Coordinates of C-alpha atoms in Angstrom, one line a residue:
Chain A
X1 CA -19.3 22.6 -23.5
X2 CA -23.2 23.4 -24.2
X3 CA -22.7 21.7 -27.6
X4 CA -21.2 18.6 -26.4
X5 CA -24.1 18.5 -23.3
X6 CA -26.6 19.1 -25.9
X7 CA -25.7 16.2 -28.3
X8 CA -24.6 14.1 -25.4
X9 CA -28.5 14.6 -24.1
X10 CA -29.7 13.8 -28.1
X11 CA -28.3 10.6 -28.0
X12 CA -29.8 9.6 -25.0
X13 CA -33.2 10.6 -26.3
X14 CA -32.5 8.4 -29.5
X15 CA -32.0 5.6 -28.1
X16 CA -34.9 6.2 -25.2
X17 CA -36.9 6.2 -28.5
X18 CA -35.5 3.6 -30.4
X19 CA -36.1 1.3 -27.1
X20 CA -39.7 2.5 -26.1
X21 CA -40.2 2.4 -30.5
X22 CA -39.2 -1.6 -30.2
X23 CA -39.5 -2.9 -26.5
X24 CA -40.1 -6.3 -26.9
X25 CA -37.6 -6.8 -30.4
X26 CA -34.3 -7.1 -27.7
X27 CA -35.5 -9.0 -25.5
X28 CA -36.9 -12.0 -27.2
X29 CA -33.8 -12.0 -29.2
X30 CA -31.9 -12.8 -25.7
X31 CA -34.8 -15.3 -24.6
X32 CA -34.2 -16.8 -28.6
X33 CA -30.7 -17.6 -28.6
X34 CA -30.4 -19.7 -24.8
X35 CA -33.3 -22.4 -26.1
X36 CA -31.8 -22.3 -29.3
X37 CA -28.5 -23.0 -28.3
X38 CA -30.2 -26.2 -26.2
X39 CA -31.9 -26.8 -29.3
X40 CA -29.1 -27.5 -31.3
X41 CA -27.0 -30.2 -28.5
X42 CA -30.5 -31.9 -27.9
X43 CA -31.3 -32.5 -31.8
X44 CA -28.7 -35.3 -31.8
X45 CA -30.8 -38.3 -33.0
X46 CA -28.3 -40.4 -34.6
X47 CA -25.4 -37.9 -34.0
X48 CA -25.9 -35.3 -36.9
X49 CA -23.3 -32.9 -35.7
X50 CA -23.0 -30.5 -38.9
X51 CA -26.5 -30.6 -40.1
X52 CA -27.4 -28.7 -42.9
X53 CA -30.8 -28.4 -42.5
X54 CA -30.2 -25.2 -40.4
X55 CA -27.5 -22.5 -41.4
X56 CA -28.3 -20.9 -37.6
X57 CA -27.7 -24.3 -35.8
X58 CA -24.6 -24.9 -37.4
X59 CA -23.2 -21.3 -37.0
X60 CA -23.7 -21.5 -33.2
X61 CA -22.3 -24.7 -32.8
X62 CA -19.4 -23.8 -35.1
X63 CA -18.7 -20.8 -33.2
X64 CA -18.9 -22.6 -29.8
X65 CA -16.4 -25.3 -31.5
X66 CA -13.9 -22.0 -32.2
X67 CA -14.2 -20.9 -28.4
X68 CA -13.7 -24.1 -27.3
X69 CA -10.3 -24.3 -29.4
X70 CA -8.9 -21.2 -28.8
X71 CA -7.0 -21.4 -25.4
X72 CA -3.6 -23.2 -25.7
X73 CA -3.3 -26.4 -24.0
X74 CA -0.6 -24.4 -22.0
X75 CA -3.0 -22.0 -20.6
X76 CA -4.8 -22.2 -17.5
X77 CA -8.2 -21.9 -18.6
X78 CA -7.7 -24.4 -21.2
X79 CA -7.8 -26.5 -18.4
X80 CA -10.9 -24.9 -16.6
X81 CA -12.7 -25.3 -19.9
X82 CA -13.1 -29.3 -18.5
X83 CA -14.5 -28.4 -15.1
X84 CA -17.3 -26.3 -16.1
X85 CA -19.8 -28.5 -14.6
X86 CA -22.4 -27.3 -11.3
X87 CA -23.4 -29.8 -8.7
X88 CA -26.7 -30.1 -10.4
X89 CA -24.9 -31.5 -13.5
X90 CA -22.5 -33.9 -11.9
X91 CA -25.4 -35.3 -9.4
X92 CA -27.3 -35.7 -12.6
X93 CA -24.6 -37.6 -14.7
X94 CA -24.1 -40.4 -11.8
X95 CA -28.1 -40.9 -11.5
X96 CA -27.7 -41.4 -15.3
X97 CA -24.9 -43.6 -15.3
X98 CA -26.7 -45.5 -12.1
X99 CA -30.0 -46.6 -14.1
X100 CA -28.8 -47.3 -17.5
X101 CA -31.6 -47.5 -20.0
X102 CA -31.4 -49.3 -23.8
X103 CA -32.1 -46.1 -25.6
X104 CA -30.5 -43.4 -23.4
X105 CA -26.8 -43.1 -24.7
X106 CA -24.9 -41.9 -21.6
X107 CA -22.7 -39.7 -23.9
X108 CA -25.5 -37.9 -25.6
X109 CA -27.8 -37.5 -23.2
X110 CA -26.4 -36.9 -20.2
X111 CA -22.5 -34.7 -21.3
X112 CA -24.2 -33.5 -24.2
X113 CA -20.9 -31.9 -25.9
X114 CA -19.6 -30.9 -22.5
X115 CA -17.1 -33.9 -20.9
X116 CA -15.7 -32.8 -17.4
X117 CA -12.9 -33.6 -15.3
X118 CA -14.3 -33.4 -12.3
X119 CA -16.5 -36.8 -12.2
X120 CA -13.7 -39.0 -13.3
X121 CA -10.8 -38.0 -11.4
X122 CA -13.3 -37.2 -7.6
X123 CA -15.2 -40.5 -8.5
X124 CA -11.6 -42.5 -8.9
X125 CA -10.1 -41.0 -5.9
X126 CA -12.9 -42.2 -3.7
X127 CA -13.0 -45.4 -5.2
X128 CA -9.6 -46.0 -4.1
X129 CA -9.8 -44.8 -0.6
X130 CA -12.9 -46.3 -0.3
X131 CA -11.4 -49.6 -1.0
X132 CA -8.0 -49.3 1.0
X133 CA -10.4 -48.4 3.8
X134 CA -13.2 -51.0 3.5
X135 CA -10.8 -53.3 3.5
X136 CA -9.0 -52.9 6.4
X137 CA -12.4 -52.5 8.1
X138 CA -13.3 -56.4 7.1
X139 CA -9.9 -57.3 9.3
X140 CA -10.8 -55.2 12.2
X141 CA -14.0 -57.4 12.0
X142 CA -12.4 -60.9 11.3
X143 CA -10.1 -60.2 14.3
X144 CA -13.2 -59.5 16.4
X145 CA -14.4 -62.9 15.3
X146 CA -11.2 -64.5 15.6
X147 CA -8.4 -62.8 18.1
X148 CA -5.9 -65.0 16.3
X149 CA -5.8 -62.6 13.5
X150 CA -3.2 -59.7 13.5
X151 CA -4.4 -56.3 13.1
X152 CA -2.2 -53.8 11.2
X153 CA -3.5 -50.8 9.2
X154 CA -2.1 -52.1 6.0
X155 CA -1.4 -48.7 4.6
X156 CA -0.2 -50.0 1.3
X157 CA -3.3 -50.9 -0.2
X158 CA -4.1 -47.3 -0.6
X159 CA -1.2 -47.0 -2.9
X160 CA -2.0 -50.1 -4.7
X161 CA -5.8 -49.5 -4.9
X162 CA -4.9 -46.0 -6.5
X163 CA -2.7 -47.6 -9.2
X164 CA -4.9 -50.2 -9.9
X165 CA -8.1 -47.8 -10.4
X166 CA -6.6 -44.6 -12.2
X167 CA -4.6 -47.3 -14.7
X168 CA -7.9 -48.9 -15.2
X169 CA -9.8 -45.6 -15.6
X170 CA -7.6 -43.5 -17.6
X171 CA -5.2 -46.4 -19.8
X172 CA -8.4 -48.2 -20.9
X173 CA -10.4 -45.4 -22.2
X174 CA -7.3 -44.4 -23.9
X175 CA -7.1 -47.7 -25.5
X176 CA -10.8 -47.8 -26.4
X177 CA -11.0 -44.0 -28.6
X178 CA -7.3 -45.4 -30.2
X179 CA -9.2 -48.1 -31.4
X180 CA -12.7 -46.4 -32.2
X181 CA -10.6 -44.1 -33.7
X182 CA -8.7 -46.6 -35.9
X183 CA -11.8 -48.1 -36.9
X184 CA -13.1 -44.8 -38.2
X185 CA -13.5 -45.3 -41.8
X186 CA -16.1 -47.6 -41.6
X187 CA -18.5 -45.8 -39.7
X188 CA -20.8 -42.9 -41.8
X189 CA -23.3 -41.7 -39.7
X190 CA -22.3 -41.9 -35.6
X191 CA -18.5 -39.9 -35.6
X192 CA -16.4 -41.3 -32.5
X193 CA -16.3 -40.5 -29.5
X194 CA -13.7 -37.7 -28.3
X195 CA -11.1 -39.3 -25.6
X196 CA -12.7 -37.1 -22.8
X197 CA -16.0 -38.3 -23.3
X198 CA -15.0 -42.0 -23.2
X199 CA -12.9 -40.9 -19.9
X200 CA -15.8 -39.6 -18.7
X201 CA -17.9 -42.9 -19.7
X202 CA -15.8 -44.9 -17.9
X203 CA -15.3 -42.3 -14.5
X204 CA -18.8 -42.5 -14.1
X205 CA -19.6 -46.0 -14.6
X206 CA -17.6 -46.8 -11.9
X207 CA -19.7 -44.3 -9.6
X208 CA -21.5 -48.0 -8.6
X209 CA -18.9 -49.7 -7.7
X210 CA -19.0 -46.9 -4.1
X211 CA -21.7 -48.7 -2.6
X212 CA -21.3 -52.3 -3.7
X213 CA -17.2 -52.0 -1.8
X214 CA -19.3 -50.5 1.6
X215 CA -22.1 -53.2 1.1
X216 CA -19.0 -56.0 1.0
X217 CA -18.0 -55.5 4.6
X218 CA -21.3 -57.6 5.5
X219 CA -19.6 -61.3 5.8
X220 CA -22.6 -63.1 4.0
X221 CA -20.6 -64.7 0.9
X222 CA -23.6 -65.0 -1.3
X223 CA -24.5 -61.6 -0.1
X224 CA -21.3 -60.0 -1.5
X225 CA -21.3 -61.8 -4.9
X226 CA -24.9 -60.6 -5.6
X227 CA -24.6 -57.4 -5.2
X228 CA -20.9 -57.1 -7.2
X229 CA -22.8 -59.1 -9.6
X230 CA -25.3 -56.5 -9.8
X231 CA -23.1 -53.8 -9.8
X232 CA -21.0 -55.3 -12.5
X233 CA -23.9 -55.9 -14.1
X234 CA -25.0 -52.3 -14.4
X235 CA -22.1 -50.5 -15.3
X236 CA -21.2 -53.1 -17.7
X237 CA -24.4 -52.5 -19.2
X238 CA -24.2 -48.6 -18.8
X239 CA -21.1 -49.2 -20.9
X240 CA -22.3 -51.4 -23.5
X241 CA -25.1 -48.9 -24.1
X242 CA -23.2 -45.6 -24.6
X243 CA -20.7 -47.9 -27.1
X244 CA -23.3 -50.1 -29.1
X245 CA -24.6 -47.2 -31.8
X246 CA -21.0 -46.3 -32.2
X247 CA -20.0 -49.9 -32.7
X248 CA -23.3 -50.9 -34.4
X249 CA -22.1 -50.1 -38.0
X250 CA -18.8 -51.9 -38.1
X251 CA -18.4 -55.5 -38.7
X252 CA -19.8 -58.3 -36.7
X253 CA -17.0 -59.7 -35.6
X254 CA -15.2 -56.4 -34.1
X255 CA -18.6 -55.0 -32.7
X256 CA -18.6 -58.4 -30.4
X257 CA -15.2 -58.4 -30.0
X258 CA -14.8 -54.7 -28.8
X259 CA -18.2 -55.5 -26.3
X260 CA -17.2 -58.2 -25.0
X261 CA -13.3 -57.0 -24.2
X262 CA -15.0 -54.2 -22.7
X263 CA -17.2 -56.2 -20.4
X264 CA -14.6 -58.8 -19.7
X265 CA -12.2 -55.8 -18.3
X266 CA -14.6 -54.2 -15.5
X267 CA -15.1 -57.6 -14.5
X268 CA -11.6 -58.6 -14.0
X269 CA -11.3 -55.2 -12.4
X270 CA -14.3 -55.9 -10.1
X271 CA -13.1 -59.7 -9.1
X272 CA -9.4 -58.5 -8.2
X273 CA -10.8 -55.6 -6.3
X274 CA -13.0 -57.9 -4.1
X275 CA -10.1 -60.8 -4.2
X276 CA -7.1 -58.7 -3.1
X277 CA -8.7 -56.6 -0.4
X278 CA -11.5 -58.3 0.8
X279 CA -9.5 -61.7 1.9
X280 CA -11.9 -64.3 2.7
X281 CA -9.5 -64.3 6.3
X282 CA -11.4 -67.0 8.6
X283 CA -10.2 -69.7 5.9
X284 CA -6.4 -68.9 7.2
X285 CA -6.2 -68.1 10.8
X286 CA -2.8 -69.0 11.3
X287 CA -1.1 -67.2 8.8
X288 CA 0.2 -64.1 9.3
X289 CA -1.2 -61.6 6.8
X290 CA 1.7 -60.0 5.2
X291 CA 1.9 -63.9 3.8
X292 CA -1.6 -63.6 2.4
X293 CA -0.8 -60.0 0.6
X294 CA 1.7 -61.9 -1.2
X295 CA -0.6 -63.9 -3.7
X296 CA -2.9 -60.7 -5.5
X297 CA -0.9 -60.4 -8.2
X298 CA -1.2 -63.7 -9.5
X299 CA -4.9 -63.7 -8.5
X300 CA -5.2 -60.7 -11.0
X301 CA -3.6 -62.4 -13.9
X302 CA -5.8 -65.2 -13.4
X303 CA -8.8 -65.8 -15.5
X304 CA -12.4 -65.0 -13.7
X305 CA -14.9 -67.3 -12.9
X306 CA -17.8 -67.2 -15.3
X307 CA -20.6 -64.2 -14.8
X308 CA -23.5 -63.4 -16.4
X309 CA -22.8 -60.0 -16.7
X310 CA -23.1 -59.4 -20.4
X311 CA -26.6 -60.7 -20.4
Chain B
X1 CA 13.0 12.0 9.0
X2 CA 9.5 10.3 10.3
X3 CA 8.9 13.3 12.2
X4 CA 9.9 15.5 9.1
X5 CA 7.4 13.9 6.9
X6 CA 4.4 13.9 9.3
X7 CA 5.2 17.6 10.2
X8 CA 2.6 19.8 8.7
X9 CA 5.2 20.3 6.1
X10 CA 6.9 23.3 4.0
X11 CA 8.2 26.0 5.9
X12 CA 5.5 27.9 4.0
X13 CA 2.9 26.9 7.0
X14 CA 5.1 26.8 10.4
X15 CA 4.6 30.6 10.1
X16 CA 3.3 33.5 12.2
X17 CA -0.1 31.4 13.1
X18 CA 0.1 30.7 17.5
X19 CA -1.4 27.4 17.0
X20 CA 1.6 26.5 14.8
X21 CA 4.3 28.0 16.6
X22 CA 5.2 25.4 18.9
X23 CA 4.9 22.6 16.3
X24 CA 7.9 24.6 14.3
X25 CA 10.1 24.6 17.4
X26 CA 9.6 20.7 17.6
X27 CA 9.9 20.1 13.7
X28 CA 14.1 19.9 12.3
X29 CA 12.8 20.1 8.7
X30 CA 15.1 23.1 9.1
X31 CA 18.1 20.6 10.6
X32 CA 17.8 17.6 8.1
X33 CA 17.0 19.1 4.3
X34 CA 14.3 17.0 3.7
X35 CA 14.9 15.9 -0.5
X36 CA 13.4 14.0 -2.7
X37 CA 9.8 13.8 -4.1
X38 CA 7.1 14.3 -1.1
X39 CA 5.4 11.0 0.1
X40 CA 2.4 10.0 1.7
X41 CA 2.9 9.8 5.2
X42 CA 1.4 5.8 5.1
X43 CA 3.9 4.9 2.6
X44 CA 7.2 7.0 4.5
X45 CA 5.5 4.8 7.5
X46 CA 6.0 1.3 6.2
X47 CA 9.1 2.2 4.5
X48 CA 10.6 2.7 7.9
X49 CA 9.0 -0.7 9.0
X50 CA 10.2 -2.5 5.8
X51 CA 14.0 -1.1 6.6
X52 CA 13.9 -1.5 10.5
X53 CA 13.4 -5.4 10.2
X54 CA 17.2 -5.6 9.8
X55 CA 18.0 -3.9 12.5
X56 CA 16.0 -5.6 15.1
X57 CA 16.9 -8.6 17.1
X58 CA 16.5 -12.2 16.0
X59 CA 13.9 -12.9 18.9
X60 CA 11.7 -10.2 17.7
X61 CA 11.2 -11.6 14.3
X62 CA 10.8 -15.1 15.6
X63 CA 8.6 -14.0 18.1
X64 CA 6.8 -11.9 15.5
X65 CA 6.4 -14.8 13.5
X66 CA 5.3 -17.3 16.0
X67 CA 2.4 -14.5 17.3
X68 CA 1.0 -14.9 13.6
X69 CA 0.9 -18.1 13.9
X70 CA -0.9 -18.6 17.0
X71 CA -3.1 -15.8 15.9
X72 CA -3.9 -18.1 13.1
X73 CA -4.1 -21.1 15.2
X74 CA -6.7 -19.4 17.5
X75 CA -8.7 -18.3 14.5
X76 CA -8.8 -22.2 13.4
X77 CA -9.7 -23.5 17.0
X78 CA -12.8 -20.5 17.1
X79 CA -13.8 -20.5 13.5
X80 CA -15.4 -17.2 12.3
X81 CA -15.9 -15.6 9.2
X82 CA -13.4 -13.6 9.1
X83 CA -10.5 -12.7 6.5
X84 CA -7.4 -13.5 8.5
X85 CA -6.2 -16.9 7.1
X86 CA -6.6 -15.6 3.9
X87 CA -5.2 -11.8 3.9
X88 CA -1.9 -13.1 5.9
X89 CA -1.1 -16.0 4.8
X90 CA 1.6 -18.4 5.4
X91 CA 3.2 -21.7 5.3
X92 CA 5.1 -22.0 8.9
X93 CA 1.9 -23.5 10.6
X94 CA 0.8 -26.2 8.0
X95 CA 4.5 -27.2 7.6
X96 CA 5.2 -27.4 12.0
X97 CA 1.7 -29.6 12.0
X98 CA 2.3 -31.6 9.1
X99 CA 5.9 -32.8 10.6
X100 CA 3.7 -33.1 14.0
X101 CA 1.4 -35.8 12.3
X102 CA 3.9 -37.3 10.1
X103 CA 6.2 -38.0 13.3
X104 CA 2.8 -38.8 15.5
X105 CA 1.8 -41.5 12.9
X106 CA 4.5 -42.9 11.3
X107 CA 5.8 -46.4 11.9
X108 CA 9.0 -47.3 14.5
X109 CA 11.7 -47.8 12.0
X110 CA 12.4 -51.0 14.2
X111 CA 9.3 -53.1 12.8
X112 CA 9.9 -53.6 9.1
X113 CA 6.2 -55.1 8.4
X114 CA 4.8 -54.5 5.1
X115 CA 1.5 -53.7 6.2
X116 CA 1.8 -51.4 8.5
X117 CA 1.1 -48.1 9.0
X118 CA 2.2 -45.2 7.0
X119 CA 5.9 -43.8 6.9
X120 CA 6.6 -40.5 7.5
X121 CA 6.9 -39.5 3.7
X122 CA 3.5 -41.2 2.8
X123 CA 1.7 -39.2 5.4
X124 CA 3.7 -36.2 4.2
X125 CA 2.8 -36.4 0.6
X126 CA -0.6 -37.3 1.3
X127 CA -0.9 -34.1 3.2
X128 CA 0.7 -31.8 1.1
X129 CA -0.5 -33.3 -3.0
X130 CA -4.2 -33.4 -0.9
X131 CA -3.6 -29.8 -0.1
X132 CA -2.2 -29.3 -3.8
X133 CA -4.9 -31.0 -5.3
X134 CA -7.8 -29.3 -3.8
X135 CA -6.8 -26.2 -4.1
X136 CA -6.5 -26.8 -8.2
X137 CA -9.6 -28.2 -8.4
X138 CA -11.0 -25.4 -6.5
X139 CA -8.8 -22.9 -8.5
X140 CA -10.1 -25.1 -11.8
X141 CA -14.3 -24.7 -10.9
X142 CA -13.5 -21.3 -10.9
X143 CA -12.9 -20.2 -7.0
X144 CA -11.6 -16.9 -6.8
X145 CA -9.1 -17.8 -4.1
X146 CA -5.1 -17.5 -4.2
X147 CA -3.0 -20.7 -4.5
X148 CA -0.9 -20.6 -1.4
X149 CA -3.8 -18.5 0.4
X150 CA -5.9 -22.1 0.4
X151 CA -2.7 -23.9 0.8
X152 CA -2.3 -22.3 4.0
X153 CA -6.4 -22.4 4.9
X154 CA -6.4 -26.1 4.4
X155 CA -3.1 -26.6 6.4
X156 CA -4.2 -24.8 9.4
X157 CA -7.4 -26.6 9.6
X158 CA -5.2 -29.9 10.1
X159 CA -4.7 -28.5 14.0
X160 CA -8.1 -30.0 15.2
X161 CA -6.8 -33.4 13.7
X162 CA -3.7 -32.8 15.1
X163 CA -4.6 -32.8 18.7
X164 CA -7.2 -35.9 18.4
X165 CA -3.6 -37.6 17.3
X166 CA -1.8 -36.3 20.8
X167 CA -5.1 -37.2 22.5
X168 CA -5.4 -40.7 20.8
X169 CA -1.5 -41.5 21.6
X170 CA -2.6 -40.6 25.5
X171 CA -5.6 -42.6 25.3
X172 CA -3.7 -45.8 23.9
X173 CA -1.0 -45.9 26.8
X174 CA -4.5 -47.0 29.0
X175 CA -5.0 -50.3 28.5
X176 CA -6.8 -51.9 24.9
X177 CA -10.2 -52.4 24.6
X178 CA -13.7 -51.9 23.1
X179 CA -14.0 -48.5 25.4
X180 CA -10.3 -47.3 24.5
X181 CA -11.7 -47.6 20.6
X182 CA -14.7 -45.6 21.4
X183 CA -13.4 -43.2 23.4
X184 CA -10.5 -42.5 20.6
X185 CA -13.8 -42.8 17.5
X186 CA -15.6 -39.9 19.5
X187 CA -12.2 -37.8 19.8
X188 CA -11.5 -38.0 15.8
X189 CA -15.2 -38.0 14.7
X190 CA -15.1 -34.4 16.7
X191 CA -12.0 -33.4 15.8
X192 CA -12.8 -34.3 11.8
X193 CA -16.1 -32.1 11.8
X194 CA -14.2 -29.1 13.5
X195 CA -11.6 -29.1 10.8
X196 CA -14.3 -29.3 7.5
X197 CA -16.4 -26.5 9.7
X198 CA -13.1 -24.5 9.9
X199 CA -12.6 -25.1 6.1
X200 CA -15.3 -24.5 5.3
X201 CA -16.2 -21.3 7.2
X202 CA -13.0 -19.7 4.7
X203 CA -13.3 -21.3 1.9
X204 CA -16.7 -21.7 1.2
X205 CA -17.2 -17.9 -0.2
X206 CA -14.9 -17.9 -3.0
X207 CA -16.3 -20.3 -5.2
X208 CA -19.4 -19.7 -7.2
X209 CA -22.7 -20.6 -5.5
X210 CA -23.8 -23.4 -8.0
X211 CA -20.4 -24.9 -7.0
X212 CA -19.7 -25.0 -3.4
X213 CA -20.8 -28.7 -2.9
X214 CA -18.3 -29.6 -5.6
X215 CA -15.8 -27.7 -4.3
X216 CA -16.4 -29.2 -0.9
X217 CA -16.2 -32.9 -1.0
X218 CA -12.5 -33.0 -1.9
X219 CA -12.5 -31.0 1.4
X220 CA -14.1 -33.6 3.1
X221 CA -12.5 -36.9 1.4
X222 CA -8.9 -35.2 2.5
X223 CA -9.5 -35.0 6.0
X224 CA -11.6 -38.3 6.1
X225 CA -8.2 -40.3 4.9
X226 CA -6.1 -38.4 7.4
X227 CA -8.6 -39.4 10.5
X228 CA -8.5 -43.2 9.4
X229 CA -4.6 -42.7 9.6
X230 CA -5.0 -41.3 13.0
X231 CA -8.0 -43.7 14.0
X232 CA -6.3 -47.0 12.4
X233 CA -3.0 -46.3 14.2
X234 CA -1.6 -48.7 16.5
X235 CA 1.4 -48.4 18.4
X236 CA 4.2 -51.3 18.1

């Protein structure tokens, strides 16, 4: 027993010396590898994910690559692995997607390497019940203006108005990365985007859309097509910038096709939204409203009027 | 045998001692052979409670049943911190409100207009995949809270919502007009913050502190939609 206390007790003074012989070696060691680890998503100009200029850099990132691919996509935390975001992060990805700036690649900047779930899927969900709810509200205020009107709570359009936005937000992403990835070959420098990030470049582009759909309840015409105008115009434009250095190296041709199908989507989304549940109602008094529900889907298939958005 | 395990046991003590001497005439470990390995007496304890359930009448365990759930209910309607919604959990409550609502709100069967007001099963799904969905999102930003224990948290807290609907369907048998509307806003405006305080108050501790705000929202957009169903209904 007095021989196990006594090298028990030994140990302890080794390391007591070892620490007191090299205080400040452990510590900065700690401190090095959290900026370093920043270091390496932040150095992204032109997307050099495997650089070789720094054995370090790439043996971090390749060992966060292997953690990230180790739980089964039947696992729980597989799944949790996509909402490992903090309030401060998500606040900071809308305010990025809000104010969309030439050089500022939403994708780089703002996930850096780390889509989430969260954004897309919360931001969807409100859009839709946001919609449904602003536009029953524009009734309750044409029927103040004009008893004639029927009231009814038109619970429907929530299920339409959560089709129409989680199709749009999930199909068309899905769509895009098919495509980006199809084109692959011809791209050296920029590699494609995963699916989640362009998920998550579409979720949050539609973040604007929230206050443009409570800003169309005012019943100023010219009022409401500015400012969905202005919305379109900066989420369109949100999107064209995260897409443009990935698209930048192909031909022509596709690069302008791919933009432009791109911009010409959000704004048929954007003009059937404010078609089908923001009626222009005072133009039909007479009709009952379950007549006038009866004409969005046409409305949708039809073309839009011309914008300016892609300026 | 309850009596034999809680005696101070073997034979070996119930001996010459005075103090002990009375507690050996009132002990049968000598009658009943008491076999088997020796338990502690908490565990003999709820053993007996776990085997007399069978044996009691059907009132008791209703009645049983129905005090937890008004114990619950009272700890909704008075909202402090305290662990009861969560250690006892259960699903009885959030099912009897949820039919309460879906019955309150859905549309006579009689009027077959398209834009009405919601049936009974979209008010029912929307209260039970909102209840579902928050609680994986919660589960998913890493909240250290039980499935069904915030299933049953976020079902209770429909109660508040609940009586603004029976209040609301009083309020609308008065005559319509602007002060019927605003007397009916005020009633679901209150009721809606007493539910999210009552959520909140239990579930706000078990997610991580960088995260409560995201966990949260969902919270609030759940009972938002289910007060515009309340506020927007209209009786045929």
């Amino acid at each position: 027993m007095a021989a196990a206390d006594e090298l028990a007790f030994h140990e302890f003074e080794e390391a007591t010396n070892l620490l007191a012989q090299t205080p400040n070696e452990a510590t900065p060691r700690g401190d090095q590898l959290v900026p370093q680890q920043h270091v390496a998503v932040a150095v992204d100009s032109g997307g050099s994910y495997g650089a070789e200029d720094e054995v370090e850099e790439s043996d971090k990132t390749a060992l966060l690559q292997e953690e990230k691919q180790q739980p089964g996509f039947w696992t729980f935390s597989y799944y949790q692995s996509f909402f490992d975001v903090d309030t401060s992060q998500v606040l900071d990805r809308i305010k990025g997607s809000l104010l969309p700036r030439p050089g500022h690649n939403f994708v780089r900047h703002h996930l850096r390497n780390r889509p989430d779930l969260y954004g897309p899927f919360w931001i969807c969900a409100t859009l839709a019940f946001v919609l449904a709810v602003t536009g029953n509200l524009t009734l309750v205020l044409a029927q103040r203006r004009d008893p004639s009107i029927h009231y009814s709570p038109q619970f429907h359009k929530v299920t339409v108005a959560g089709t129409a936005i989680y199709c749009y937000a999930w199909l068309v992403p899905l769509a895009l990365w098919g495509f980006l990835q199809w084109r692959k070959g011809v791209r050296e420098r920029m590699g494609p985007y995963t699916f989640l990030e362009t998920v998550c470049v579409y979720g949050y582009s539609l973040f604007v859309f929230l206050p443009t759909v409570v800003l169309w309840l005012i019943p100023v015409p010219w009022l409401q097509w500015l400012s969905g105008a202005l919305a379109l115009a900066l989420s369109a434009a949100g999107l064209v910038f995260t897409l443009w250095p990935v698209v930048r190296e192909d031909t022509r041709l596709a690069a302008v096709l791919l933009l432009s199908v791109v911009v010409l989507l959000h704004a048929l989304l954007a003009t059937g939204c404010k078609f089908y549940f923001f009626q222009p109602l005072p133009l039909e008094p007479a009709a009952p409203p379950h007549q006038a529900t009866s004409q969005p889907p046409t409305v949708l298939l039809s073309p839009p009027p011309p914008r300016s958005a892609a300026a | 045998m309850a009596e034999a395990a809680e005696s101070p046991g073997d034979p070996g003590t119930a001996t010459p001692r005075p103090l002990f001497a009375g507690l050996s005439d009132i002990s049968i470990s000598q009658d009943i052979p008491v076999e088997g390995e020796i338990t502690i007496p908490m565990r003999s304890r709820i053993r007996e409670f776990d085997s007399s359930t069978l044996n009691e009448s059907v009132r008791n365990t209703i009645m049983r049943d129905l005090k937890a759930v008004g114990k619950k209910f009272m700890h909704v309607l008075y909202p402090r911190k305290s662990n009861t919604l969560l250690r006892d959990w259960d699903l009885w409550g959030p099912l009897i409100l949820c039919v309460t609502l879906a019955l309150m709100l859905q549309r006579g069967s009689v009027d077959s207009e398209k834009d009405g007001g919601p049936q009974f099963a979209e008010v029912f799904v929307i209260v039970w995949f909102g209840a579902v969905t928050i609680t994986l999102n919660s589960k998913l930003l890493g909240g250290n809270i039980s499935f069904f224990q915030s299933l049953c948290v976020l079902g209770y807290c429909i109660l508040p919502l609940t009586v603004a609907m029976l209040v609301c369907r009083l309020v609308l048998l008065a005559e319509p007009g602007p002060i019927n509307f605003m007397v009916r806003l005020f009633v679901v405006i209150v009721m809606f913050a007493w539910s999210i305080v009552a959520s909140t108050a239990f579930l706000a501790d078990s997610q991580p502190p960088n995260r409560k705000a995201l966990a949260v929202y969902p919270v609030f957009l759940f009972y938002f939609v289910i007060s515009w169903m309340i506020l927007t209904f209209t009786p045929q």
